[in-house]
Amino acid sequence: MNFNEILKNFGNVKERVEDSKRRLKNLKITGEGGGGLVRVTLRGDNELLNIEIDDVLFKEAEKGTLEELIISAFSDARKKMRESSLHEMKNIAGDSLPLEGLERLFGL
């Protein structure tokens, strides 16, 4: 591959990265804690959009348990968001670019 082809491919990759960033920002991922008793929804830029807490927890759970479940649900949502982002990057990079560089472009 000559230098001109490399530059042309870089321009295509850059466009695809920007498109993926826009798609990921609009992506909504929900994580769960306590088998679904607590649900946390994040947007692709990791903004917390929603927390749902099953009514049963207000009757049975202690404050500490509820706090642990919220943290668990948030962690689950962030893990799923990272997996979605990595999947997008793999679609862009194929075998031609190292994922480490693309991870930085996506801010992961």
PDB file of C-alpha atoms in Angstrom:
ATOM      1  CA  MET A   1       0.000   0.000   0.000  1.00  0.00           C
ATOM      2  CA  ASN A   2       1.482   3.353  -0.984  1.00  0.00           C
ATOM      3  CA  PHE A   3       1.278   6.579   1.024  1.00  0.00           C
ATOM      4  CA  ASN A   4      -1.636   8.018  -1.008  1.00  0.00           C
ATOM      5  CA  GLU A   5      -3.686   4.885  -0.384  1.00  0.00           C
ATOM      6  CA  ILE A   6      -2.910   5.094   3.336  1.00  0.00           C
ATOM      7  CA  LEU A   7      -4.097   8.732   3.436  1.00  0.00           C
ATOM      8  CA  LYS A   8      -7.256   7.864   1.492  1.00  0.00           C
ATOM      9  CA  ASN A   9      -8.010   4.978   3.863  1.00  0.00           C
ATOM     10  CA  PHE A  10      -7.396   7.225   6.868  1.00  0.00           C
ATOM     11  CA  GLY A  11      -9.995   9.706   5.580  1.00  0.00           C
ATOM     12  CA  ASN A  12     -12.544   6.897   5.184  1.00  0.00           C
ATOM     13  CA  VAL A  13     -11.784   5.569   8.650  1.00  0.00           C
ATOM     14  CA  LYS A  14     -12.090   9.045  10.158  1.00  0.00           C
ATOM     15  CA  GLU A  15     -15.568   9.465   8.624  1.00  0.00           C
ATOM     16  CA  ARG A  16     -16.632   6.052   9.890  1.00  0.00           C
ATOM     17  CA  VAL A  17     -15.319   6.847  13.378  1.00  0.00           C
ATOM     18  CA  GLU A  18     -17.311  10.099  13.465  1.00  0.00           C
ATOM     19  CA  ASP A  19     -20.455   8.283  12.284  1.00  0.00           C
ATOM     20  CA  SER A  20     -19.968   5.641  14.954  1.00  0.00           C
ATOM     21  CA  LYS A  21     -19.462   8.290  17.636  1.00  0.00           C
ATOM     22  CA  ARG A  22     -22.800   9.864  16.689  1.00  0.00           C
ATOM     23  CA  ARG A  23     -24.566   6.476  16.753  1.00  0.00           C
ATOM     24  CA  LEU A  24     -23.019   5.553  20.076  1.00  0.00           C
ATOM     25  CA  LYS A  25     -23.963   8.875  21.660  1.00  0.00           C
ATOM     26  CA  ASN A  26     -27.616   8.161  20.860  1.00  0.00           C
ATOM     27  CA  LEU A  27     -27.389   4.567  22.065  1.00  0.00           C
ATOM     28  CA  LYS A  28     -29.264   3.744  25.269  1.00  0.00           C
ATOM     29  CA  ILE A  29     -28.104   0.796  27.375  1.00  0.00           C
ATOM     30  CA  THR A  30     -29.798  -0.545  30.508  1.00  0.00           C
ATOM     31  CA  GLY A  31     -27.910  -2.401  33.211  1.00  0.00           C
ATOM     32  CA  GLU A  32     -29.459  -4.395  36.020  1.00  0.00           C
ATOM     33  CA  GLY A  33     -28.646  -5.164  39.630  1.00  0.00           C
ATOM     34  CA  GLY A  34     -30.299  -7.680  41.920  1.00  0.00           C
ATOM     35  CA  GLY A  35     -31.767  -9.688  39.076  1.00  0.00           C
ATOM     36  CA  GLY A  36     -33.610  -6.688  37.649  1.00  0.00           C
ATOM     37  CA  LEU A  37     -34.761  -5.147  40.927  1.00  0.00           C
ATOM     38  CA  VAL A  38     -32.697  -2.056  40.073  1.00  0.00           C
ATOM     39  CA  ARG A  39     -32.272  -0.877  36.485  1.00  0.00           C
ATOM     40  CA  VAL A  40     -30.021   1.948  35.305  1.00  0.00           C
ATOM     41  CA  THR A  41     -30.148   3.402  31.789  1.00  0.00           C
ATOM     42  CA  LEU A  42     -27.158   5.226  30.301  1.00  0.00           C
ATOM     43  CA  ARG A  43     -26.749   7.136  27.069  1.00  0.00           C
ATOM     44  CA  GLY A  44     -23.724   6.402  24.900  1.00  0.00           C
ATOM     45  CA  ASP A  45     -21.779   9.305  26.396  1.00  0.00           C
ATOM     46  CA  ASN A  46     -22.289   7.671  29.834  1.00  0.00           C
ATOM     47  CA  GLU A  47     -24.938  10.186  30.899  1.00  0.00           C
ATOM     48  CA  LEU A  48     -27.276   8.609  33.443  1.00  0.00           C
ATOM     49  CA  LEU A  49     -30.788   8.819  31.984  1.00  0.00           C
ATOM     50  CA  ASN A  50     -32.925   6.774  34.350  1.00  0.00           C
ATOM     51  CA  ILE A  51     -32.960   4.685  37.510  1.00  0.00           C
ATOM     52  CA  GLU A  52     -35.819   2.253  38.152  1.00  0.00           C
ATOM     53  CA  ILE A  53     -36.221   0.617  41.560  1.00  0.00           C
ATOM     54  CA  ASP A  54     -38.702  -2.194  42.107  1.00  0.00           C
ATOM     55  CA  ASP A  55     -41.228  -1.376  44.840  1.00  0.00           C
ATOM     56  CA  VAL A  56     -40.338  -4.555  46.732  1.00  0.00           C
ATOM     57  CA  LEU A  57     -37.015  -2.984  47.697  1.00  0.00           C
ATOM     58  CA  PHE A  58     -38.730  -0.194  49.581  1.00  0.00           C
ATOM     59  CA  LYS A  59     -40.415  -2.762  51.768  1.00  0.00           C
ATOM     60  CA  GLU A  60     -37.615  -5.273  52.250  1.00  0.00           C
ATOM     61  CA  ALA A  61     -34.221  -3.777  51.520  1.00  0.00           C
ATOM     62  CA  GLU A  62     -32.015  -1.824  53.768  1.00  0.00           C
ATOM     63  CA  LYS A  63     -30.488   1.401  52.547  1.00  0.00           C
ATOM     64  CA  GLY A  64     -27.066  -0.236  52.093  1.00  0.00           C
ATOM     65  CA  THR A  65     -28.494  -3.044  49.974  1.00  0.00           C
ATOM     66  CA  LEU A  66     -30.267  -0.583  47.707  1.00  0.00           C
ATOM     67  CA  GLU A  67     -27.096   1.470  47.287  1.00  0.00           C
ATOM     68  CA  GLU A  68     -25.134  -1.666  46.354  1.00  0.00           C
ATOM     69  CA  LEU A  69     -27.764  -2.647  43.775  1.00  0.00           C
ATOM     70  CA  ILE A  70     -27.680   0.803  42.179  1.00  0.00           C
ATOM     71  CA  ILE A  71     -23.890   0.610  41.877  1.00  0.00           C
ATOM     72  CA  SER A  72     -24.197  -2.894  40.427  1.00  0.00           C
ATOM     73  CA  ALA A  73     -26.765  -1.785  37.832  1.00  0.00           C
ATOM     74  CA  PHE A  74     -24.667   1.241  36.856  1.00  0.00           C
ATOM     75  CA  SER A  75     -21.548  -0.921  36.466  1.00  0.00           C
ATOM     76  CA  ASP A  76     -23.508  -3.407  34.343  1.00  0.00           C
ATOM     77  CA  ALA A  77     -24.750  -0.616  32.056  1.00  0.00           C
ATOM     78  CA  ARG A  78     -21.233   0.847  31.670  1.00  0.00           C
ATOM     79  CA  LYS A  79     -19.830  -2.609  30.843  1.00  0.00           C
ATOM     80  CA  LYS A  80     -22.507  -3.112  28.174  1.00  0.00           C
ATOM     81  CA  MET A  81     -21.825   0.363  26.766  1.00  0.00           C
ATOM     82  CA  ARG A  82     -18.092  -0.382  26.495  1.00  0.00           C
ATOM     83  CA  GLU A  83     -18.848  -3.692  24.752  1.00  0.00           C
ATOM     84  CA  SER A  84     -21.109  -1.875  22.269  1.00  0.00           C
ATOM     85  CA  SER A  85     -18.402   0.718  21.645  1.00  0.00           C
ATOM     86  CA  LEU A  86     -15.744  -1.942  21.096  1.00  0.00           C
ATOM     87  CA  HIS A  87     -18.054  -3.741  18.662  1.00  0.00           C
ATOM     88  CA  GLU A  88     -18.460  -0.486  16.694  1.00  0.00           C
ATOM     89  CA  MET A  89     -14.696   0.019  16.638  1.00  0.00           C
ATOM     90  CA  LYS A  90     -14.060  -3.512  15.406  1.00  0.00           C
ATOM     91  CA  ASN A  91     -16.509  -2.894  12.563  1.00  0.00           C
ATOM     92  CA  ILE A  92     -14.548   0.191  11.589  1.00  0.00           C
ATOM     93  CA  ALA A  93     -11.039  -1.114  12.082  1.00  0.00           C
ATOM     94  CA  GLY A  94     -11.356  -4.583  10.684  1.00  0.00           C
ATOM     95  CA  ASP A  95      -7.842  -5.933  10.589  1.00  0.00           C
ATOM     96  CA  SER A  96      -6.250  -2.742   9.314  1.00  0.00           C
ATOM     97  CA  LEU A  97      -5.966  -0.599  12.467  1.00  0.00           C
ATOM     98  CA  PRO A  98      -4.997  -1.311  16.064  1.00  0.00           C
ATOM     99  CA  LEU A  99      -7.942  -1.084  18.466  1.00  0.00           C
ATOM    100  CA  GLU A 100      -5.835   0.742  21.049  1.00  0.00           C
ATOM    101  CA  GLY A 101      -5.701   3.828  18.834  1.00  0.00           C
ATOM    102  CA  LEU A 102      -9.399   3.718  18.090  1.00  0.00           C
ATOM    103  CA  GLU A 103     -10.234   3.325  21.774  1.00  0.00           C
ATOM    104  CA  ARG A 104      -8.606   6.686  22.381  1.00  0.00           C
ATOM    105  CA  LEU A 105     -10.639   8.249  19.552  1.00  0.00           C
ATOM    106  CA  PHE A 106     -13.823   7.037  21.234  1.00  0.00           C
ATOM    107  CA  GLY A 107     -12.638   8.132  24.655  1.00  0.00           C
ATOM    108  CA  LEU A 108     -12.750   4.638  26.198  1.00  0.00           C
TER     109      LEU A 108
END
